[in-house]
Amino acid sequence: MKGGRRWVRNALYMPCLGAATQNNPVLRAFYQRLIAKGKEPKVALIACMRKLIVILNTMIARGEKWDPSRYALR
């Protein structure tokens, strides 16, 4: 079963892979938390992609720039 916009999924997969596992501290912490809960790595990656989409949509709607402290886990 596939859902959503295919081009968005395809465009975000590889960048999110790097962000979730190496570069972005917010997504890396979220990814590691999901893995620690027992989620499969690919499921955790897709969850990171969804989180990134939600963050980006909010930033665009509000005209904001990236602020890691705003999206950090609390």
mmCIF file of C-alpha atoms in Angstrom:
data_model
loop_
_atom_site.group_PDB
_atom_site.id
_atom_site.type_symbol
_atom_site.label_atom_id
_atom_site.label_comp_id
_atom_site.label_asym_id
_atom_site.label_seq_id
_atom_site.Cartn_x
_atom_site.Cartn_y
_atom_site.Cartn_z
ATOM 1 C CA MET A 1 0.000 0.000 0.000
ATOM 2 C CA LYS A 2 1.343 3.400 -0.942
ATOM 3 C CA GLY A 3 0.070 6.776 0.163
ATOM 4 C CA GLY A 4 0.891 10.419 -0.119
ATOM 5 C CA ARG A 5 2.729 12.218 -2.857
ATOM 6 C CA ARG A 6 5.258 9.945 -4.490
ATOM 7 C CA TRP A 7 7.575 12.718 -5.647
ATOM 8 C CA VAL A 8 7.762 14.105 -2.097
ATOM 9 C CA ARG A 9 8.616 10.671 -0.686
ATOM 10 C CA ASN A 10 11.246 10.124 -3.345
ATOM 11 C CA ALA A 11 12.732 13.585 -2.871
ATOM 12 C CA LEU A 12 13.009 13.268 0.923
ATOM 13 C CA TYR A 13 14.195 9.685 1.328
ATOM 14 C CA MET A 14 17.959 10.139 0.873
ATOM 15 C CA PRO A 15 18.237 13.556 2.578
ATOM 16 C CA CYS A 16 16.286 12.216 5.525
ATOM 17 C CA LEU A 17 18.498 9.141 5.660
ATOM 18 C CA GLY A 18 21.542 11.341 6.186
ATOM 19 C CA ALA A 19 19.767 13.729 8.538
ATOM 20 C CA ALA A 20 18.212 11.025 10.687
ATOM 21 C CA THR A 21 21.351 9.013 11.115
ATOM 22 C CA GLN A 22 24.174 11.571 11.019
ATOM 23 C CA ASN A 23 23.683 15.303 10.626
ATOM 24 C CA ASN A 24 20.521 16.812 12.114
ATOM 25 C CA PRO A 25 20.483 16.538 15.932
ATOM 26 C CA VAL A 26 16.678 16.853 16.136
ATOM 27 C CA LEU A 27 15.935 14.098 13.628
ATOM 28 C CA ARG A 28 18.837 11.952 14.843
ATOM 29 C CA ALA A 29 17.465 11.984 18.412
ATOM 30 C CA PHE A 30 13.953 11.191 17.137
ATOM 31 C CA TYR A 31 15.276 8.343 14.970
ATOM 32 C CA GLN A 32 17.350 6.857 17.796
ATOM 33 C CA ARG A 33 14.410 7.058 20.192
ATOM 34 C CA LEU A 34 12.228 5.128 17.743
ATOM 35 C CA ILE A 35 14.932 2.496 17.209
ATOM 36 C CA ALA A 36 15.304 2.140 20.996
ATOM 37 C CA LYS A 37 11.545 1.501 21.200
ATOM 38 C CA GLY A 38 11.993 -1.433 18.839
ATOM 39 C CA LYS A 39 10.910 0.110 15.542
ATOM 40 C CA GLU A 40 12.453 -1.225 12.369
ATOM 41 C CA PRO A 41 15.058 1.166 10.895
ATOM 42 C CA LYS A 42 13.023 1.808 7.737
ATOM 43 C CA VAL A 43 9.860 2.501 9.750
ATOM 44 C CA ALA A 44 11.803 4.951 11.926
ATOM 45 C CA LEU A 45 13.207 6.626 8.810
ATOM 46 C CA ILE A 46 9.730 7.069 7.328
ATOM 47 C CA ALA A 47 8.576 8.578 10.625
ATOM 48 C CA CYS A 48 11.496 11.024 10.390
ATOM 49 C CA MET A 49 10.442 11.917 6.851
ATOM 50 C CA ARG A 50 6.920 12.651 8.070
ATOM 51 C CA LYS A 51 8.232 14.734 10.964
ATOM 52 C CA LEU A 52 10.439 16.696 8.563
ATOM 53 C CA ILE A 53 7.481 17.365 6.241
ATOM 54 C CA VAL A 54 5.378 18.632 9.147
ATOM 55 C CA ILE A 55 8.205 20.884 10.358
ATOM 56 C CA LEU A 56 8.841 22.264 6.854
ATOM 57 C CA ASN A 57 5.139 22.906 6.214
ATOM 58 C CA THR A 58 4.901 24.799 9.502
ATOM 59 C CA MET A 59 8.035 26.817 8.752
ATOM 60 C CA ILE A 60 6.752 27.775 5.298
ATOM 61 C CA ALA A 61 3.313 28.728 6.618
ATOM 62 C CA ARG A 62 4.814 30.927 9.332
ATOM 63 C CA GLY A 63 7.701 32.272 7.263
ATOM 64 C CA GLU A 64 10.232 31.004 9.810
ATOM 65 C CA LYS A 65 13.816 29.846 9.507
ATOM 66 C CA TRP A 66 15.161 26.599 10.962
ATOM 67 C CA ASP A 67 15.645 26.728 14.723
ATOM 68 C CA PRO A 68 16.815 23.383 16.161
ATOM 69 C CA SER A 69 15.915 24.347 19.714
ATOM 70 C CA ARG A 70 12.293 24.819 18.687
ATOM 71 C CA TYR A 71 11.949 21.240 17.418
ATOM 72 C CA ALA A 72 14.128 19.455 19.966
ATOM 73 C CA LEU A 73 12.603 16.681 22.021
ATOM 74 C CA ARG A 74 11.486 17.839 25.424
#
